[in-house]
Amino acid sequence: MLKSNQYDFIICGAGCAGLSLLMRMIKSGKFGDKKILLIDKEEKVKNDRTWCFWENEKGFFEEIVYRQWDTILFLSDDYNRSMNIAPYRYKMIRGVDFFRCCFEEINRQANIEVVCGDVKGWQYEKEDLILEINDQAFRLAGLGTKIFNSIYKPGTRQKETIKLLQHFKGWRIESPVPCFNPAEATIMDFRVSQQYGTTFVYVLPLDSNSALVEYTLFTKELLQKEQYDEELKDYIARFLKINEYSIKEEEFGVIPMTNEKLAFAGNGWQIGTAGGQT
């Protein structure tokens, strides 16, 4: 599976953290002579997630920003406010655009090897690195190899540790009639039921006829699959007042949210979710 028995850098996880790190390494021009291994359990070809973030100037991934807003709306039962956030802008990057942008650049680099597999773990034996991918162990010359790991593995429960799941289901919907204000994004709408825990919906208009509508919860347990769909249907009908629409894309995700002290990986760094960045 692996083409080499020695790597200078190994990046475990081709998500937002791993790919952002690798793209910056490439763009710096300082790692062209280093062997780099990137591992993820699946090919990144689906539009299965969306990233949104604040910036007050052009950013590293500006060319793939799909939409951006300088006005955001907050809604609850007892407080509503539309806010202009200039000089900041709320930016949206689609997963499929991010992955395409990164892998087009990565595939041009002769020093970077990409492997599809599930990283089970690694350990050092004297000067060797034993890297487990799927059910196979690879013995590598490990002295000097730096590992960046973004694969989160829950540890044992610690006193006063909070462990929640941020889970969400989103639909990109289109309506035959104009229903949305493309200049304003609903960042949080808390008017939905709070029966399961902290829950809100956000609405990111793509144009006057389409938007990404996402139902989001912070709870200990996931809902049943059909519950997400029912809540989305209810929100679209009750709050957006849209009765006729089509679902063009769906996305679903689960992100661990915790304040636990995460274990150091050894001869490397924890990044992304594994580094406590959620």
PDB file of C-alpha atoms in Angstrom:
ATOM      1  CA  MET A   1       0.000   0.000   0.000  1.00  0.00           C
ATOM      2  CA  LEU A   2       2.801   2.443   0.891  1.00  0.00           C
ATOM      3  CA  LYS A   3       5.402   3.421  -1.690  1.00  0.00           C
ATOM      4  CA  SER A   4       8.154   4.266   0.785  1.00  0.00           C
ATOM      5  CA  ASN A   5       9.526   3.045   4.106  1.00  0.00           C
ATOM      6  CA  GLN A   6      10.359   6.538   5.356  1.00  0.00           C
ATOM      7  CA  TYR A   7       8.446   9.823   5.516  1.00  0.00           C
ATOM      8  CA  ASP A   8       9.359  13.208   6.924  1.00  0.00           C
ATOM      9  CA  PHE A   9       5.735  14.096   7.670  1.00  0.00           C
ATOM     10  CA  ILE A  10       2.584  12.011   8.043  1.00  0.00           C
ATOM     11  CA  ILE A  11      -0.806  13.725   8.130  1.00  0.00           C
ATOM     12  CA  CYS A  12      -3.628  11.551   9.485  1.00  0.00           C
ATOM     13  CA  GLY A  13      -6.983  12.854   8.284  1.00  0.00           C
ATOM     14  CA  ALA A  14      -7.807  14.806   5.120  1.00  0.00           C
ATOM     15  CA  GLY A  15     -10.358  17.116   6.646  1.00  0.00           C
ATOM     16  CA  CYS A  16     -10.322  20.877   7.159  1.00  0.00           C
ATOM     17  CA  ALA A  17      -7.301  20.833   9.504  1.00  0.00           C
ATOM     18  CA  GLY A  18      -5.155  18.291   7.670  1.00  0.00           C
ATOM     19  CA  LEU A  19      -5.706  19.741   4.205  1.00  0.00           C
ATOM     20  CA  SER A  20      -5.351  23.352   5.359  1.00  0.00           C
ATOM     21  CA  LEU A  21      -2.021  22.459   6.974  1.00  0.00           C
ATOM     22  CA  LEU A  22      -0.784  20.600   3.893  1.00  0.00           C
ATOM     23  CA  MET A  23      -1.832  23.381   1.513  1.00  0.00           C
ATOM     24  CA  ARG A  24       0.088  25.924   3.569  1.00  0.00           C
ATOM     25  CA  MET A  25       3.133  23.659   3.594  1.00  0.00           C
ATOM     26  CA  ILE A  26       2.944  23.449  -0.199  1.00  0.00           C
ATOM     27  CA  LYS A  27       2.433  27.177  -0.698  1.00  0.00           C
ATOM     28  CA  SER A  28       5.343  28.025   1.599  1.00  0.00           C
ATOM     29  CA  GLY A  29       7.736  26.377  -0.869  1.00  0.00           C
ATOM     30  CA  LYS A  30       9.820  25.001   2.012  1.00  0.00           C
ATOM     31  CA  PHE A  31       8.834  21.323   1.934  1.00  0.00           C
ATOM     32  CA  GLY A  32       9.381  20.292  -1.688  1.00  0.00           C
ATOM     33  CA  ASP A  33      12.293  18.066  -0.705  1.00  0.00           C
ATOM     34  CA  LYS A  34      10.372  16.314   2.097  1.00  0.00           C
ATOM     35  CA  LYS A  35       8.416  13.078   1.778  1.00  0.00           C
ATOM     36  CA  ILE A  36       4.854  13.632   2.963  1.00  0.00           C
ATOM     37  CA  LEU A  37       2.171  10.973   3.492  1.00  0.00           C
ATOM     38  CA  LEU A  38      -1.515  11.954   3.684  1.00  0.00           C
ATOM     39  CA  ILE A  39      -3.964   9.298   4.922  1.00  0.00           C
ATOM     40  CA  ASP A  40      -7.769   9.360   5.083  1.00  0.00           C
ATOM     41  CA  LYS A  41     -10.305   6.562   5.307  1.00  0.00           C
ATOM     42  CA  GLU A  42     -12.242   7.729   2.248  1.00  0.00           C
ATOM     43  CA  GLU A  43     -11.827   9.641  -0.979  1.00  0.00           C
ATOM     44  CA  LYS A  44     -12.896  13.269  -0.660  1.00  0.00           C
ATOM     45  CA  VAL A  45     -15.178  13.726  -3.650  1.00  0.00           C
ATOM     46  CA  LYS A  46     -18.623  14.410  -2.133  1.00  0.00           C
ATOM     47  CA  ASN A  47     -20.258  17.708  -1.241  1.00  0.00           C
ATOM     48  CA  ASP A  48     -21.032  16.334   2.224  1.00  0.00           C
ATOM     49  CA  ARG A  49     -20.251  19.342   4.390  1.00  0.00           C
ATOM     50  CA  THR A  50     -20.086  23.122   4.472  1.00  0.00           C
ATOM     51  CA  TRP A  51     -17.629  25.355   6.301  1.00  0.00           C
ATOM     52  CA  CYS A  52     -18.557  28.888   7.392  1.00  0.00           C
ATOM     53  CA  PHE A  53     -16.282  31.373   9.136  1.00  0.00           C
ATOM     54  CA  TRP A  54     -15.604  35.063   9.795  1.00  0.00           C
ATOM     55  CA  GLU A  55     -12.935  37.105   8.030  1.00  0.00           C
ATOM     56  CA  ASN A  56     -12.318  40.836   7.683  1.00  0.00           C
ATOM     57  CA  GLU A  57     -10.047  40.516   4.637  1.00  0.00           C
ATOM     58  CA  LYS A  58      -9.301  38.094   1.820  1.00  0.00           C
ATOM     59  CA  GLY A  59      -8.210  34.722   3.146  1.00  0.00           C
ATOM     60  CA  PHE A  60      -6.055  31.782   2.092  1.00  0.00           C
ATOM     61  CA  PHE A  61      -8.985  30.024   0.395  1.00  0.00           C
ATOM     62  CA  GLU A  62     -10.656  33.158  -0.977  1.00  0.00           C
ATOM     63  CA  GLU A  63     -10.868  31.777  -4.518  1.00  0.00           C
ATOM     64  CA  ILE A  64     -13.283  29.029  -3.461  1.00  0.00           C
ATOM     65  CA  VAL A  65     -15.576  31.096  -1.207  1.00  0.00           C
ATOM     66  CA  TYR A  66     -18.987  30.158  -2.585  1.00  0.00           C
ATOM     67  CA  ARG A  67     -21.082  32.859  -0.918  1.00  0.00           C
ATOM     68  CA  GLN A  68     -20.513  35.587   1.685  1.00  0.00           C
ATOM     69  CA  TRP A  69     -22.675  37.928   3.717  1.00  0.00           C
ATOM     70  CA  ASP A  70     -22.060  41.114   5.704  1.00  0.00           C
ATOM     71  CA  THR A  71     -25.494  41.038   7.363  1.00  0.00           C
ATOM     72  CA  ILE A  72     -26.571  38.266   9.725  1.00  0.00           C
ATOM     73  CA  LEU A  73     -29.854  37.584  11.486  1.00  0.00           C
ATOM     74  CA  PHE A  74     -30.309  36.168  15.006  1.00  0.00           C
ATOM     75  CA  LEU A  75     -33.756  34.950  16.066  1.00  0.00           C
ATOM     76  CA  SER A  76     -35.269  33.639  19.298  1.00  0.00           C
ATOM     77  CA  ASP A  77     -38.624  33.755  21.067  1.00  0.00           C
ATOM     78  CA  ASP A  78     -37.780  36.963  22.920  1.00  0.00           C
ATOM     79  CA  TYR A  79     -34.943  38.617  20.967  1.00  0.00           C
ATOM     80  CA  ASN A  80     -34.506  39.247  17.240  1.00  0.00           C
ATOM     81  CA  ARG A  81     -31.796  41.280  15.574  1.00  0.00           C
ATOM     82  CA  SER A  82     -30.376  41.868  12.116  1.00  0.00           C
ATOM     83  CA  MET A  83     -26.725  42.925  12.354  1.00  0.00           C
ATOM     84  CA  ASN A  84     -24.294  44.383   9.851  1.00  0.00           C
ATOM     85  CA  ILE A  85     -20.920  42.860  10.719  1.00  0.00           C
ATOM     86  CA  ALA A  86     -18.643  45.024   8.538  1.00  0.00           C
ATOM     87  CA  PRO A  87     -15.677  45.011   8.217  1.00  0.00           C
ATOM     88  CA  TYR A  88     -16.150  41.264   8.752  1.00  0.00           C
ATOM     89  CA  ARG A  89     -17.909  38.998   6.295  1.00  0.00           C
ATOM     90  CA  TYR A  90     -19.464  35.615   6.967  1.00  0.00           C
ATOM     91  CA  LYS A  91     -18.041  33.280   4.332  1.00  0.00           C
ATOM     92  CA  MET A  92     -19.161  29.881   3.077  1.00  0.00           C
ATOM     93  CA  ILE A  93     -17.016  27.195   1.442  1.00  0.00           C
ATOM     94  CA  ARG A  94     -18.608  24.046   0.076  1.00  0.00           C
ATOM     95  CA  GLY A  95     -16.895  20.766   0.881  1.00  0.00           C
ATOM     96  CA  VAL A  96     -16.678  19.658  -2.755  1.00  0.00           C
ATOM     97  CA  ASP A  97     -14.945  22.905  -3.770  1.00  0.00           C
ATOM     98  CA  PHE A  98     -12.493  22.692  -0.860  1.00  0.00           C
ATOM     99  CA  PHE A  99     -11.549  19.091  -1.608  1.00  0.00           C
ATOM    100  CA  ARG A 100     -11.181  19.735  -5.347  1.00  0.00           C
ATOM    101  CA  CYS A 101      -8.995  22.805  -4.757  1.00  0.00           C
ATOM    102  CA  CYS A 102      -6.724  20.967  -2.318  1.00  0.00           C
ATOM    103  CA  PHE A 103      -6.319  17.709  -4.199  1.00  0.00           C
ATOM    104  CA  GLU A 104      -5.683  19.390  -7.543  1.00  0.00           C
ATOM    105  CA  GLU A 105      -2.679  21.060  -5.894  1.00  0.00           C
ATOM    106  CA  ILE A 106      -1.631  17.994  -3.880  1.00  0.00           C
ATOM    107  CA  ASN A 107      -1.679  15.747  -6.957  1.00  0.00           C
ATOM    108  CA  ARG A 108       0.825  18.046  -8.651  1.00  0.00           C
ATOM    109  CA  GLN A 109       3.392  17.436  -5.903  1.00  0.00           C
ATOM    110  CA  ALA A 110       5.714  14.494  -6.605  1.00  0.00           C
ATOM    111  CA  ASN A 111       6.803  14.376  -2.952  1.00  0.00           C
ATOM    112  CA  ILE A 112       3.302  13.814  -1.537  1.00  0.00           C
ATOM    113  CA  GLU A 113       1.725  10.357  -1.363  1.00  0.00           C
ATOM    114  CA  VAL A 114      -2.020  10.009  -0.721  1.00  0.00           C
ATOM    115  CA  VAL A 115      -3.365   6.776   0.762  1.00  0.00           C
ATOM    116  CA  CYS A 116      -6.973   5.761   1.375  1.00  0.00           C
ATOM    117  CA  GLY A 117      -7.249   3.780   4.604  1.00  0.00           C
ATOM    118  CA  ASP A 118      -8.299   3.842   8.249  1.00  0.00           C
ATOM    119  CA  VAL A 119      -5.464   4.771  10.603  1.00  0.00           C
ATOM    120  CA  LYS A 120      -5.762   2.465  13.610  1.00  0.00           C
ATOM    121  CA  GLY A 121      -2.744   3.861  15.441  1.00  0.00           C
ATOM    122  CA  TRP A 122       1.027   3.999  15.593  1.00  0.00           C
ATOM    123  CA  GLN A 123       3.850   3.282  17.984  1.00  0.00           C
ATOM    124  CA  TYR A 124       7.614   3.599  18.081  1.00  0.00           C
ATOM    125  CA  GLU A 125       9.955   0.651  18.457  1.00  0.00           C
ATOM    126  CA  LYS A 126      13.488   1.977  18.950  1.00  0.00           C
ATOM    127  CA  GLU A 127      14.134   3.884  15.708  1.00  0.00           C
ATOM    128  CA  ASP A 128      11.182   2.412  13.798  1.00  0.00           C
ATOM    129  CA  LEU A 129       7.622   3.689  13.458  1.00  0.00           C
ATOM    130  CA  ILE A 130       4.913   1.008  13.338  1.00  0.00           C
ATOM    131  CA  LEU A 131       1.967   2.521  11.476  1.00  0.00           C
ATOM    132  CA  GLU A 132      -1.310   0.575  11.403  1.00  0.00           C
ATOM    133  CA  ILE A 133      -3.614   1.223   8.444  1.00  0.00           C
ATOM    134  CA  ASN A 134      -6.767  -0.887   8.140  1.00  0.00           C
ATOM    135  CA  ASP A 135      -5.584  -4.313   9.368  1.00  0.00           C
ATOM    136  CA  GLN A 136      -2.014  -3.987   8.145  1.00  0.00           C
ATOM    137  CA  ALA A 137       1.071  -2.832  10.073  1.00  0.00           C
ATOM    138  CA  PHE A 138       3.847  -0.973   8.256  1.00  0.00           C
ATOM    139  CA  ARG A 139       7.345  -0.733   9.723  1.00  0.00           C
ATOM    140  CA  LEU A 140       8.850   2.611   8.755  1.00  0.00           C
ATOM    141  CA  ALA A 141      12.134   4.300   9.515  1.00  0.00           C
ATOM    142  CA  GLY A 142      10.557   6.530  12.133  1.00  0.00           C
ATOM    143  CA  LEU A 143      13.442   8.574  13.515  1.00  0.00           C
ATOM    144  CA  GLY A 144      12.581  12.181  12.730  1.00  0.00           C
ATOM    145  CA  THR A 145       9.123  11.497  11.282  1.00  0.00           C
ATOM    146  CA  LYS A 146       6.590  14.074  12.454  1.00  0.00           C
ATOM    147  CA  ILE A 147       2.934  13.078  12.657  1.00  0.00           C
ATOM    148  CA  PHE A 148       0.002  15.491  12.488  1.00  0.00           C
ATOM    149  CA  ASN A 149      -3.147  13.751  13.683  1.00  0.00           C
ATOM    150  CA  SER A 150      -6.693  15.076  13.329  1.00  0.00           C
ATOM    151  CA  ILE A 151      -8.466  11.767  14.041  1.00  0.00           C
ATOM    152  CA  TYR A 152     -10.339  12.157  17.326  1.00  0.00           C
ATOM    153  CA  LYS A 153     -10.528   9.151  19.630  1.00  0.00           C
ATOM    154  CA  PRO A 154     -12.416   9.680  22.910  1.00  0.00           C
ATOM    155  CA  GLY A 155     -10.397   9.063  26.031  1.00  0.00           C
ATOM    156  CA  THR A 156     -11.517   7.799  29.407  1.00  0.00           C
ATOM    157  CA  ARG A 157     -14.024  10.062  31.104  1.00  0.00           C
ATOM    158  CA  GLN A 158     -12.369  12.640  33.313  1.00  0.00           C
ATOM    159  CA  LYS A 159     -13.890  14.488  36.232  1.00  0.00           C
ATOM    160  CA  GLU A 160     -16.016  17.471  35.158  1.00  0.00           C
ATOM    161  CA  THR A 161     -15.496  16.617  31.489  1.00  0.00           C
ATOM    162  CA  ILE A 162     -18.232  17.745  29.136  1.00  0.00           C
ATOM    163  CA  LYS A 163     -18.939  15.481  26.183  1.00  0.00           C
ATOM    164  CA  LEU A 164     -21.583  16.532  23.710  1.00  0.00           C
ATOM    165  CA  LEU A 165     -22.244  15.924  20.034  1.00  0.00           C
ATOM    166  CA  GLN A 166     -22.842  18.692  17.557  1.00  0.00           C
ATOM    167  CA  HIS A 167     -24.994  16.941  14.959  1.00  0.00           C
ATOM    168  CA  PHE A 168     -26.732  18.471  11.996  1.00  0.00           C
ATOM    169  CA  LYS A 169     -28.792  17.721   8.914  1.00  0.00           C
ATOM    170  CA  GLY A 170     -28.933  20.220   6.061  1.00  0.00           C
ATOM    171  CA  TRP A 171     -30.922  20.536   2.866  1.00  0.00           C
ATOM    172  CA  ARG A 172     -30.128  22.755  -0.085  1.00  0.00           C
ATOM    173  CA  ILE A 173     -33.595  23.642  -1.263  1.00  0.00           C
ATOM    174  CA  GLU A 174     -34.914  25.466  -4.308  1.00  0.00           C
ATOM    175  CA  SER A 175     -38.290  27.155  -4.582  1.00  0.00           C
ATOM    176  CA  PRO A 176     -40.007  28.137  -7.857  1.00  0.00           C
ATOM    177  CA  VAL A 177     -40.713  31.591  -6.381  1.00  0.00           C
ATOM    178  CA  PRO A 178     -38.340  34.049  -4.631  1.00  0.00           C
ATOM    179  CA  CYS A 179     -38.302  33.331  -0.884  1.00  0.00           C
ATOM    180  CA  PHE A 180     -34.915  34.473   0.409  1.00  0.00           C
ATOM    181  CA  ASN A 181     -32.919  37.640   0.912  1.00  0.00           C
ATOM    182  CA  PRO A 182     -29.495  36.802  -0.591  1.00  0.00           C
ATOM    183  CA  ALA A 183     -27.867  39.668   1.337  1.00  0.00           C
ATOM    184  CA  GLU A 184     -28.734  38.320   4.811  1.00  0.00           C
ATOM    185  CA  ALA A 185     -27.831  34.987   6.437  1.00  0.00           C
ATOM    186  CA  THR A 186     -29.782  33.622   9.395  1.00  0.00           C
ATOM    187  CA  ILE A 187     -26.939  32.489  11.593  1.00  0.00           C
ATOM    188  CA  MET A 188     -29.053  31.147  14.469  1.00  0.00           C
ATOM    189  CA  ASP A 189     -32.803  30.693  14.828  1.00  0.00           C
ATOM    190  CA  PHE A 190     -33.643  29.387  18.300  1.00  0.00           C
ATOM    191  CA  ARG A 191     -37.418  29.487  17.801  1.00  0.00           C
ATOM    192  CA  VAL A 192     -37.418  25.740  17.152  1.00  0.00           C
ATOM    193  CA  SER A 193     -38.211  23.256  19.937  1.00  0.00           C
ATOM    194  CA  GLN A 194     -35.506  22.828  22.575  1.00  0.00           C
ATOM    195  CA  GLN A 195     -36.880  19.473  23.790  1.00  0.00           C
ATOM    196  CA  TYR A 196     -33.713  17.516  22.923  1.00  0.00           C
ATOM    197  CA  GLY A 197     -31.202  20.127  24.110  1.00  0.00           C
ATOM    198  CA  THR A 198     -29.639  23.262  22.613  1.00  0.00           C
ATOM    199  CA  THR A 199     -31.090  23.449  19.096  1.00  0.00           C
ATOM    200  CA  PHE A 200     -31.136  26.020  16.312  1.00  0.00           C
ATOM    201  CA  VAL A 201     -31.501  26.328  12.550  1.00  0.00           C
ATOM    202  CA  TYR A 202     -29.389  28.428  10.240  1.00  0.00           C
ATOM    203  CA  VAL A 203     -30.349  29.550   6.746  1.00  0.00           C
ATOM    204  CA  LEU A 204     -27.705  30.526   4.183  1.00  0.00           C
ATOM    205  CA  PRO A 205     -29.352  32.038   1.085  1.00  0.00           C
ATOM    206  CA  LEU A 206     -27.541  31.213  -2.148  1.00  0.00           C
ATOM    207  CA  ASP A 207     -29.853  33.390  -4.230  1.00  0.00           C
ATOM    208  CA  SER A 208     -33.449  34.559  -3.978  1.00  0.00           C
ATOM    209  CA  ASN A 209     -34.811  31.090  -4.814  1.00  0.00           C
ATOM    210  CA  SER A 210     -32.404  28.731  -2.995  1.00  0.00           C
ATOM    211  CA  ALA A 211     -30.731  28.300   0.380  1.00  0.00           C
ATOM    212  CA  LEU A 212     -28.964  25.846   2.638  1.00  0.00           C
ATOM    213  CA  VAL A 213     -31.241  25.161   5.622  1.00  0.00           C
ATOM    214  CA  GLU A 214     -29.478  23.325   8.446  1.00  0.00           C
ATOM    215  CA  TYR A 215     -30.984  21.846  11.628  1.00  0.00           C
ATOM    216  CA  THR A 216     -28.329  21.711  14.380  1.00  0.00           C
ATOM    217  CA  LEU A 217     -28.253  20.290  17.904  1.00  0.00           C
ATOM    218  CA  PHE A 218     -25.785  20.082  20.804  1.00  0.00           C
ATOM    219  CA  THR A 219     -26.849  16.977  22.750  1.00  0.00           C
ATOM    220  CA  LYS A 220     -25.447  13.755  24.207  1.00  0.00           C
ATOM    221  CA  GLU A 221     -27.314  11.467  21.815  1.00  0.00           C
ATOM    222  CA  LEU A 222     -28.202  11.508  18.127  1.00  0.00           C
ATOM    223  CA  LEU A 223     -31.798  11.601  16.925  1.00  0.00           C
ATOM    224  CA  GLN A 224     -33.466   9.003  14.770  1.00  0.00           C
ATOM    225  CA  LYS A 225     -32.816   9.587  11.068  1.00  0.00           C
ATOM    226  CA  GLU A 226     -36.406  10.548  10.289  1.00  0.00           C
ATOM    227  CA  GLN A 227     -36.527  13.122  13.111  1.00  0.00           C
ATOM    228  CA  TYR A 228     -34.036  15.418  11.359  1.00  0.00           C
ATOM    229  CA  ASP A 229     -36.161  15.369   8.209  1.00  0.00           C
ATOM    230  CA  GLU A 230     -39.364  16.066  10.132  1.00  0.00           C
ATOM    231  CA  GLU A 231     -37.790  19.033  11.926  1.00  0.00           C
ATOM    232  CA  LEU A 232     -36.482  20.473   8.649  1.00  0.00           C
ATOM    233  CA  LYS A 233     -39.885  20.090   7.002  1.00  0.00           C
ATOM    234  CA  ASP A 234     -41.567  21.772   9.978  1.00  0.00           C
ATOM    235  CA  TYR A 235     -39.119  24.695  10.014  1.00  0.00           C
ATOM    236  CA  ILE A 236     -39.418  25.347   6.284  1.00  0.00           C
ATOM    237  CA  ALA A 237     -43.222  25.336   6.451  1.00  0.00           C
ATOM    238  CA  ARG A 238     -43.726  27.120   9.784  1.00  0.00           C
ATOM    239  CA  PHE A 239     -40.985  29.745   9.811  1.00  0.00           C
ATOM    240  CA  LEU A 240     -39.914  30.188   6.189  1.00  0.00           C
ATOM    241  CA  LYS A 241     -43.535  29.853   4.974  1.00  0.00           C
ATOM    242  CA  ILE A 242     -42.406  27.800   1.976  1.00  0.00           C
ATOM    243  CA  ASN A 243     -44.733  25.043   0.843  1.00  0.00           C
ATOM    244  CA  GLU A 244     -43.352  24.236  -2.598  1.00  0.00           C
ATOM    245  CA  TYR A 245     -39.666  23.375  -2.920  1.00  0.00           C
ATOM    246  CA  SER A 246     -37.282  20.645  -4.057  1.00  0.00           C
ATOM    247  CA  ILE A 247     -34.296  19.212  -2.162  1.00  0.00           C
ATOM    248  CA  LYS A 248     -31.195  19.450  -4.347  1.00  0.00           C
ATOM    249  CA  GLU A 249     -28.514  18.286  -1.877  1.00  0.00           C
ATOM    250  CA  GLU A 250     -28.306  16.880   1.643  1.00  0.00           C
ATOM    251  CA  GLU A 251     -25.563  16.887   4.246  1.00  0.00           C
ATOM    252  CA  PHE A 252     -25.272  15.256   7.647  1.00  0.00           C
ATOM    253  CA  GLY A 253     -22.493  15.397  10.190  1.00  0.00           C
ATOM    254  CA  VAL A 254     -21.502  14.687  13.784  1.00  0.00           C
ATOM    255  CA  ILE A 255     -18.728  16.630  15.553  1.00  0.00           C
ATOM    256  CA  PRO A 256     -17.589  15.755  19.087  1.00  0.00           C
ATOM    257  CA  MET A 257     -17.675  18.758  21.411  1.00  0.00           C
ATOM    258  CA  THR A 258     -15.625  18.359  24.570  1.00  0.00           C
ATOM    259  CA  ASN A 259     -13.354  20.125  27.017  1.00  0.00           C
ATOM    260  CA  GLU A 260     -11.391  16.949  27.790  1.00  0.00           C
ATOM    261  CA  LYS A 261      -7.614  17.077  27.872  1.00  0.00           C
ATOM    262  CA  LEU A 262      -6.610  15.134  24.777  1.00  0.00           C
ATOM    263  CA  ALA A 263      -3.592  12.826  24.882  1.00  0.00           C
ATOM    264  CA  PHE A 264      -0.425  13.927  23.109  1.00  0.00           C
ATOM    265  CA  ALA A 265       0.289  11.743  20.071  1.00  0.00           C
ATOM    266  CA  GLY A 266       4.045  11.465  20.617  1.00  0.00           C
ATOM    267  CA  ASN A 267       6.622  12.868  18.170  1.00  0.00           C
ATOM    268  CA  GLY A 268       3.935  14.910  16.512  1.00  0.00           C
ATOM    269  CA  TRP A 269       0.956  17.149  17.031  1.00  0.00           C
ATOM    270  CA  GLN A 270      -2.762  16.803  17.486  1.00  0.00           C
ATOM    271  CA  ILE A 271      -4.653  19.124  15.116  1.00  0.00           C
ATOM    272  CA  GLY A 272      -8.278  19.884  14.272  1.00  0.00           C
ATOM    273  CA  THR A 273     -10.850  18.012  16.351  1.00  0.00           C
ATOM    274  CA  ALA A 274      -8.139  15.792  17.894  1.00  0.00           C
ATOM    275  CA  GLY A 275      -6.327  18.974  18.976  1.00  0.00           C
ATOM    276  CA  GLY A 276      -9.334  20.352  20.806  1.00  0.00           C
ATOM    277  CA  GLN A 277     -10.150  22.872  18.098  1.00  0.00           C
ATOM    278  CA  THR A 278     -13.907  22.329  18.327  1.00  0.00           C
TER     279      THR A 278
END
